[in-house]
Amino acid sequence: MLQIIIQGRGGQGAQTAGNLLAKAYFNEGRQVQAFASYGGARRGTPVSSFLRVDDKPVRLRCDIERADAILCFDASLLQGALLAAAHPQTLIVVNSARSPAEFRTALPGYRVVPVDGLAISRQAGLGRIVNSALLGGLARAVGDPPLELLERLLQAESPKLRDENVAACSAGYRAVEAQLAEAA
């Protein structure tokens, strides 16, 4: 079973990203459980989205305590309870312009893959909306769902700027792919 935590701040699109990722896995024919925690439910307060994905029905009904992957929309949230849910194999994809080397120094023992979602989104014409870029980065880091599936989903589900969202997703995917190739 793949367990994913998506952490962001209200208004950043973390909940939307969680819903899109759940739909992508469901469209792939997988069993999905998705739920959210809103905290204060205000813009700027921490919000979390949780996903469990498996080939068989997901019957576990508790919070995710040990994540296989974490998608973090704000690097300042990489602390406390969020990092406590990570183990040495957990992939942490974070929205940040900082280098992988900086994260190795700041968070030794964690597998952090930074994606400059803000730069990617601005270049794609989305302004500060980073969720498509980060979804692409997470998909490449985890190895699933396939990029083509995410692109089709964004084309169908984006309320506006469909081509821009697809471009940002592809660019996020390619950014992580280049980073992984460089590390190999």
PDB file of C-alpha atoms in Angstrom, residues 8 13 17 21 23 41 49 51 75 91-92 101 114 142 150 154-155 164-165 170 175 180 184:
ATOM      1  CA  GLY A   8       0.264  22.904   2.583  1.00  0.00           C
ATOM      2  CA  GLY A  13      -4.095  24.124  -3.544  1.00  0.00           C
ATOM      3  CA  ALA A  17      -3.791  18.370  -5.449  1.00  0.00           C
ATOM      4  CA  LEU A  21      -4.001  12.622  -7.281  1.00  0.00           C
ATOM      5  CA  LYS A  23      -8.658  10.666  -9.193  1.00  0.00           C
ATOM      6  CA  ALA A  41      -9.781  26.075   7.794  1.00  0.00           C
ATOM      7  CA  SER A  49      -4.559  15.714   2.543  1.00  0.00           C
ATOM      8  CA  LEU A  51      -4.068   9.226   0.378  1.00  0.00           C
ATOM      9  CA  ALA A  75       9.209  24.206   3.111  1.00  0.00           C
ATOM     10  CA  LEU A  91      10.324  10.545  -0.515  1.00  0.00           C
ATOM     11  CA  ILE A  92       9.708  14.169   0.441  1.00  0.00           C
ATOM     12  CA  ALA A 101      22.445  19.703  -1.232  1.00  0.00           C
ATOM     13  CA  PRO A 114      12.957  20.073  -4.059  1.00  0.00           C
ATOM     14  CA  VAL A 142       7.253   8.111  -6.734  1.00  0.00           C
ATOM     15  CA  LEU A 150      -1.985  13.242 -15.008  1.00  0.00           C
ATOM     16  CA  LEU A 154      -5.609  18.069 -15.771  1.00  0.00           C
ATOM     17  CA  GLN A 155      -6.962  18.648 -19.274  1.00  0.00           C
ATOM     18  CA  GLU A 164      -0.901  25.923 -18.625  1.00  0.00           C
ATOM     19  CA  ASN A 165      -1.653  23.347 -15.912  1.00  0.00           C
ATOM     20  CA  SER A 170       5.125  18.212 -17.311  1.00  0.00           C
ATOM     21  CA  ALA A 175      12.600  18.839 -13.165  1.00  0.00           C
ATOM     22  CA  LEU A 180      17.184  12.032 -10.149  1.00  0.00           C
ATOM     23  CA  ALA A 184      22.423   8.638 -10.085  1.00  0.00           C
TER      24      ALA A 184
END
